[in-house]
GROMACS .gro file of N, CA and C in nm:
model
  300
    1MET      N    1  -8.209  -0.942   1.202
    1MET     CA    2  -8.162  -0.896   1.330
    1MET      C    3  -8.013  -0.861   1.318
    2ALA      N    4  -7.976  -0.745   1.363
    2ALA     CA    5  -7.838  -0.701   1.355
    2ALA      C    6  -7.753  -0.774   1.459
    3LYS      N    7  -7.633  -0.813   1.417
    3LYS     CA    8  -7.541  -0.882   1.507
    3LYS      C    9  -7.467  -0.782   1.595
    4ILE      N   10  -7.459  -0.811   1.722
    4ILE     CA   11  -7.385  -0.724   1.814
    4ILE      C   12  -7.239  -0.764   1.806
    5PRO      N   13  -7.148  -0.670   1.781
    5PRO     CA   14  -7.006  -0.704   1.772
    5PRO      C   15  -6.954  -0.766   1.902
    6ALA      N   16  -6.861  -0.859   1.889
    6ALA     CA   17  -6.803  -0.925   2.006
    6ALA      C   18  -6.737  -0.825   2.100
    7ALA      N   19  -6.682  -0.717   2.045
    7ALA     CA   20  -6.620  -0.615   2.129
    7ALA      C   21  -6.722  -0.554   2.225
    8VAL      N   22  -6.842  -0.532   2.176
    8VAL     CA   23  -6.949  -0.475   2.260
    8VAL      C   24  -6.995  -0.577   2.364
    9VAL      N   25  -7.006  -0.703   2.323
    9VAL     CA   26  -7.047  -0.809   2.415
    9VAL      C   27  -6.946  -0.821   2.529
   10ALA      N   28  -6.817  -0.826   2.495
   10ALA     CA   29  -6.713  -0.843   2.596
   10ALA      C   30  -6.706  -0.722   2.690
   11ALA      N   31  -6.704  -0.603   2.634
   11ALA     CA   32  -6.698  -0.483   2.718
   11ALA      C   33  -6.825  -0.472   2.803
   12GLY      N   34  -6.938  -0.501   2.743
   12GLY     CA   35  -7.064  -0.497   2.818
   12GLY      C   36  -7.066  -0.599   2.930
   13GLY      N   37  -7.006  -0.713   2.909
   13GLY     CA   38  -6.999  -0.814   3.014
   13GLY      C   39  -6.914  -0.769   3.131
   14LEU      N   40  -6.802  -0.704   3.101
   14LEU     CA   41  -6.716  -0.654   3.209
   14LEU      C   42  -6.785  -0.544   3.289
   15VAL      N   43  -6.841  -0.448   3.219
   15VAL     CA   44  -6.909  -0.337   3.287
   15VAL      C   45  -7.037  -0.387   3.356
   16GLY      N   46  -7.115  -0.466   3.283
   16GLY     CA   47  -7.239  -0.517   3.339
   16GLY      C   48  -7.217  -0.611   3.456
   17GLY      N   49  -7.118  -0.696   3.447
   17GLY     CA   50  -7.088  -0.789   3.556
   17GLY      C   51  -7.052  -0.714   3.683
   18TYR      N   52  -6.967  -0.612   3.669
   18TYR     CA   53  -6.932  -0.533   3.786
   18TYR      C   54  -7.053  -0.458   3.840
   19GLY      N   55  -7.131  -0.400   3.750
   19GLY     CA   56  -7.248  -0.324   3.793
   19GLY      C   57  -7.349  -0.412   3.867
   20VAL      N   58  -7.375  -0.529   3.813
   20VAL     CA   59  -7.470  -0.621   3.878
   20VAL      C   60  -7.418  -0.661   4.016
   21ALA      N   61  -7.289  -0.696   4.025
   21ALA     CA   62  -7.232  -0.736   4.154
   21ALA      C   63  -7.239  -0.622   4.255
   22ARG      N   64  -7.211  -0.503   4.209
   22ARG     CA   65  -7.210  -0.388   4.301
   22ARG      C   66  -7.351  -0.352   4.347
   23TRP      N   67  -7.445  -0.344   4.254
   23TRP     CA   68  -7.579  -0.297   4.289
   23TRP      C   69  -7.664  -0.401   4.361
   24THR      N   70  -7.640  -0.528   4.333
   24THR     CA   71  -7.717  -0.631   4.402
   24THR      C   72  -7.647  -0.679   4.529
   25LYS      N   73  -7.518  -0.643   4.543
   25LYS     CA   74  -7.433  -0.690   4.653
   25LYS      C   75  -7.420  -0.843   4.653
   26LYS      N   76  -7.434  -0.901   4.535
   26LYS     CA   77  -7.418  -1.046   4.517
   26LYS      C   78  -7.313  -1.069   4.407
   27ARG      N   79  -7.191  -1.098   4.451
   27ARG     CA   80  -7.081  -1.116   4.356
   27ARG      C   81  -7.107  -1.230   4.259
   28GLN      N   82  -7.177  -1.333   4.306
   28GLN     CA   83  -7.205  -1.448   4.220
   28GLN      C   84  -7.290  -1.408   4.101
   29LEU      N   85  -7.384  -1.317   4.122
   29LEU     CA   86  -7.469  -1.270   4.013
   29LEU      C   87  -7.385  -1.195   3.909
   30GLY      N   88  -7.292  -1.113   3.956
   30GLY     CA   89  -7.201  -1.047   3.864
   30GLY      C   90  -7.116  -1.146   3.788
   31GLY      N   91  -7.075  -1.254   3.857
   31GLY     CA   92  -6.998  -1.358   3.792
   31GLY      C   93  -7.075  -1.429   3.682
   32VAL      N   94  -7.206  -1.445   3.702
   32VAL     CA   95  -7.290  -1.506   3.599
   32VAL      C   96  -7.292  -1.418   3.475
   33VAL      N   97  -7.306  -1.287   3.495
   33VAL     CA   98  -7.307  -1.194   3.382
   33VAL      C   99  -7.172  -1.198   3.311
   34LEU      N  100  -7.062  -1.194   3.388
   34LEU     CA  101  -6.928  -1.201   3.328
   34LEU      C  102  -6.910  -1.329   3.247
   35ALA      N  103  -6.950  -1.441   3.304
   35ALA     CA  104  -6.932  -1.570   3.236
   35ALA      C  105  -7.018  -1.581   3.110
   36ALA      N  106  -7.143  -1.536   3.118
   36ALA     CA  107  -7.232  -1.545   3.002
   36ALA      C  108  -7.180  -1.459   2.887
   37ALA      N  109  -7.140  -1.336   2.919
   37ALA     CA  110  -7.088  -1.248   2.815
   37ALA      C  111  -6.956  -1.301   2.760
   38GLY      N  112  -6.870  -1.352   2.847
   38GLY     CA  113  -6.742  -1.407   2.802
   38GLY      C  114  -6.760  -1.527   2.710
   39ALA      N  115  -6.854  -1.615   2.744
   39ALA     CA  116  -6.880  -1.732   2.659
   39ALA      C  117  -6.938  -1.691   2.524
   40THR      N  118  -7.028  -1.594   2.526
   40THR     CA  119  -7.088  -1.545   2.402
   40THR      C  120  -6.982  -1.480   2.313
   41ALA      N  121  -6.899  -1.396   2.373
   41ALA     CA  122  -6.792  -1.331   2.296
   41ALA      C  123  -6.694  -1.434   2.241
   42ALA      N  124  -6.660  -1.535   2.321
   42ALA     CA  125  -6.565  -1.637   2.277
   42ALA      C  126  -6.618  -1.714   2.156
   43GLN      N  127  -6.747  -1.743   2.155
   43GLN     CA  128  -6.806  -1.810   2.038
   43GLN      C  129  -6.794  -1.722   1.914
   44GLN      N  130  -6.822  -1.594   1.929
   44GLN     CA  131  -6.810  -1.502   1.816
   44GLN      C  132  -6.665  -1.491   1.771
   45TRP      N  133  -6.571  -1.481   1.865
   45TRP     CA  134  -6.431  -1.472   1.830
   45TRP      C  135  -6.387  -1.595   1.751
   46ARG      N  136  -6.431  -1.713   1.795
   46ARG     CA  137  -6.394  -1.837   1.726
   46ARG      C  138  -6.447  -1.837   1.582
   47ARG      N  139  -6.572  -1.796   1.564
   47ARG     CA  140  -6.630  -1.792   1.430
   47ARG      C  141  -6.561  -1.689   1.341
   48GLN      N  142  -6.525  -1.575   1.398
   48GLN     CA  143  -6.471  -1.466   1.317
   48GLN      C  144  -6.321  -1.478   1.292
   49ALA      N  145  -6.246  -1.528   1.390
   49ALA     CA  146  -6.101  -1.523   1.377
   49ALA      C  147  -6.030  -1.656   1.403
   50GLY      N  148  -6.105  -1.760   1.439
   50GLY     CA  149  -6.043  -1.890   1.462
   50GLY      C  150  -6.015  -1.918   1.609
   51GLY      N  151  -5.980  -2.042   1.635
   51GLY     CA  152  -5.961  -2.089   1.772
   51GLY      C  153  -5.845  -2.025   1.846
   52ARG      N  154  -5.734  -2.006   1.778
   52ARG     CA  155  -5.617  -1.947   1.845
   52ARG      C  156  -5.645  -1.804   1.889
   53ALA      N  157  -5.705  -1.726   1.801
   53ALA     CA  158  -5.740  -1.587   1.835
   53ALA      C  159  -5.845  -1.584   1.946
   54ALA      N  160  -5.942  -1.675   1.939
   54ALA     CA  161  -6.045  -1.681   2.042
   54ALA      C  162  -5.983  -1.714   2.178
   55GLY      N  163  -5.888  -1.805   2.177
   55GLY     CA  164  -5.818  -1.839   2.302
   55GLY      C  165  -5.743  -1.721   2.360
   56ALA      N  166  -5.672  -1.649   2.274
   56ALA     CA  167  -5.597  -1.532   2.319
   56ALA      C  168  -5.690  -1.422   2.372
   57LEU      N  169  -5.800  -1.399   2.304
   57LEU     CA  170  -5.894  -1.296   2.349
   57LEU      C  171  -5.965  -1.339   2.477
   58THR      N  172  -5.990  -1.467   2.494
   58THR     CA  173  -6.050  -1.516   2.619
   58THR      C  174  -5.953  -1.496   2.734
   59VAL      N  175  -5.826  -1.523   2.711
   59VAL     CA  176  -5.724  -1.497   2.814
   59VAL      C  177  -5.721  -1.349   2.848
   60ALA      N  178  -5.731  -1.263   2.747
   60ALA     CA  179  -5.732  -1.119   2.771
   60ALA      C  180  -5.855  -1.079   2.853
   61TYR      N  181  -5.969  -1.139   2.826
   61TYR     CA  182  -6.093  -1.110   2.899
   61TYR      C  183  -6.077  -1.147   3.047
   62VAL      N  184  -6.026  -1.267   3.073
   62VAL     CA  185  -6.006  -1.311   3.211
   62VAL      C  186  -5.900  -1.226   3.280
   63ALA      N  187  -5.793  -1.191   3.208
   63ALA     CA  188  -5.689  -1.105   3.265
   63ALA      C  189  -5.745  -0.967   3.297
   64ALA      N  190  -5.838  -0.919   3.216
   64ALA     CA  191  -5.900  -0.789   3.243
   64ALA      C  192  -5.980  -0.793   3.372
   65ILE      N  193  -6.051  -0.903   3.394
   65ILE     CA  194  -6.126  -0.917   3.519
   65ILE      C  195  -6.030  -0.913   3.637
   66ALA      N  196  -5.925  -0.992   3.630
   66ALA     CA  197  -5.828  -0.999   3.739
   66ALA      C  198  -5.751  -0.867   3.754
   67GLY      N  199  -5.714  -0.808   3.642
   67GLY     CA  200  -5.636  -0.685   3.644
   67GLY      C  201  -5.712  -0.563   3.692
   68SER      N  202  -5.843  -0.567   3.682
   68SER     CA  203  -5.921  -0.452   3.725
   68SER      C  204  -5.915  -0.433   3.877
   69HIS      N  205  -5.893  -0.540   3.951
   69HIS     CA  206  -5.890  -0.531   4.097
   69HIS      C  207  -5.773  -0.448   4.148
   70PRO      N  208  -5.648  -0.480   4.112
   70PRO     CA  209  -5.539  -0.394   4.158
   70PRO      C  210  -5.543  -0.254   4.097
   71LEU      N  211  -5.591  -0.245   3.973
   71LEU     CA  212  -5.602  -0.113   3.910
   71LEU      C  213  -5.703  -0.026   3.985
   72ALA      N  214  -5.810  -0.086   4.036
   72ALA     CA  215  -5.912  -0.011   4.109
   72ALA      C  216  -5.855   0.054   4.235
   73LYS      N  217  -5.755  -0.006   4.294
   73LYS     CA  218  -5.693   0.052   4.414
   73LYS      C  219  -5.619   0.181   4.381
   74LYS      N  220  -5.579   0.195   4.256
   74LYS     CA  221  -5.504   0.314   4.214
   74LYS      C  222  -5.593   0.423   4.155
   75VAL      N  223  -5.694   0.384   4.077
   75VAL     CA  224  -5.774   0.483   4.005
   75VAL      C  225  -5.922   0.484   4.042
   76GLY      N  226  -5.965   0.387   4.122
   76GLY     CA  227  -6.106   0.376   4.156
   76GLY      C  228  -6.171   0.263   4.078
   77ALA      N  229  -6.283   0.214   4.130
   77ALA     CA  230  -6.346   0.096   4.074
   77ALA      C  231  -6.401   0.119   3.933
   78TRP      N  232  -6.486   0.219   3.917
   78TRP     CA  233  -6.547   0.239   3.784
   78TRP      C  234  -6.444   0.275   3.678
   79PRO      N  235  -6.349   0.365   3.706
   79PRO     CA  236  -6.248   0.392   3.602
   79PRO      C  237  -6.168   0.267   3.563
   80ALA      N  238  -6.139   0.183   3.662
   80ALA     CA  239  -6.066   0.059   3.632
   80ALA      C  240  -6.149  -0.032   3.542
   81VAL      N  241  -6.276  -0.049   3.575
   81VAL     CA  242  -6.363  -0.135   3.495
   81VAL      C  243  -6.377  -0.081   3.353
   82PHE      N  244  -6.401   0.049   3.341
   82PHE     CA  245  -6.413   0.107   3.207
   82PHE      C  246  -6.282   0.097   3.130
   83GLY      N  247  -6.170   0.112   3.198
   83GLY     CA  248  -6.040   0.101   3.131
   83GLY      C  249  -6.013  -0.037   3.076
   84VAL      N  250  -6.036  -0.140   3.158
   84VAL     CA  251  -6.011  -0.276   3.109
   84VAL      C  252  -6.115  -0.317   3.005
   85ALA      N  253  -6.237  -0.269   3.021
   85ALA     CA  254  -6.341  -0.299   2.920
   85ALA      C  255  -6.303  -0.238   2.786
   86GLY      N  256  -6.252  -0.116   2.788
   86GLY     CA  257  -6.207  -0.052   2.665
   86GLY      C  258  -6.091  -0.125   2.601
   87ALA      N  259  -5.998  -0.172   2.683
   87ALA     CA  260  -5.882  -0.245   2.631
   87ALA      C  261  -5.926  -0.376   2.565
   88VAL      N  262  -6.017  -0.448   2.629
   88VAL     CA  263  -6.067  -0.574   2.571
   88VAL      C  264  -6.146  -0.546   2.444
   89ALA      N  265  -6.226  -0.442   2.445
   89ALA     CA  266  -6.304  -0.408   2.325
   89ALA      C  267  -6.211  -0.374   2.209
   90LEU      N  268  -6.107  -0.298   2.235
   90LEU     CA  269  -6.012  -0.262   2.130
   90LEU      C  270  -5.941  -0.387   2.075
   91ALA      N  271  -5.899  -0.474   2.165
   91ALA     CA  272  -5.834  -0.598   2.120
   91ALA      C  273  -5.930  -0.684   2.039
   92SER      N  274  -6.054  -0.694   2.084
   92SER     CA  275  -6.154  -0.771   2.011
   92SER      C  276  -6.176  -0.714   1.872
   93TRP      N  277  -6.190  -0.585   1.864
   93TRP     CA  278  -6.211  -0.522   1.734
   93TRP      C  279  -6.091  -0.548   1.642
   94ALA      N  280  -5.971  -0.528   1.696
   94ALA     CA  281  -5.850  -0.542   1.613
   94ALA      C  282  -5.831  -0.686   1.563
   95VAL      N  283  -5.862  -0.783   1.647
   95VAL     CA  284  -5.835  -0.923   1.613
   95VAL      C  285  -5.952  -0.988   1.538
   96ALA      N  286  -6.075  -0.958   1.576
   96ALA     CA  287  -6.187  -1.033   1.523
   96ALA      C  288  -6.293  -0.947   1.454
   97ASP      N  289  -6.340  -0.842   1.516
   97ASP     CA  290  -6.456  -0.771   1.465
   97ASP      C  291  -6.433  -0.697   1.334
   98ARG      N  292  -6.316  -0.643   1.314
   98ARG     CA  293  -6.295  -0.567   1.191
   98ARG      C  294  -6.291  -0.657   1.068
   99ARG      N  295  -6.271  -0.787   1.090
   99ARG     CA  296  -6.271  -0.884   0.980
   99ARG      C  297  -6.412  -0.917   0.934
  100ALA      N  298  -6.506  -0.902   1.025
  100ALA     CA  299  -6.645  -0.943   0.995
  100ALA      C  300  -6.714  -0.847   0.900
   0.00000   0.00000   0.00000
């Protein structure tokens, strides 16, 4: 079975979490998706790059969730979500995935 890169897991969690919350109109469901993907990505980050890098990338993931809200007021919801998801994916690749 092919391993899914942590960058894809993290970005997919951000996009999927927002999508689930928006389409179901249940923010808690979106939060479950965000949390599950974040925890999965954090485990991969720890295995690939160590605890310190995993901690930093987890902070970036949570900051992306928080940062997408004010950004959405300027550029719209979906562009904000895709922008922060791309930023987290790039950071994940640079710090952890390219080593694997």
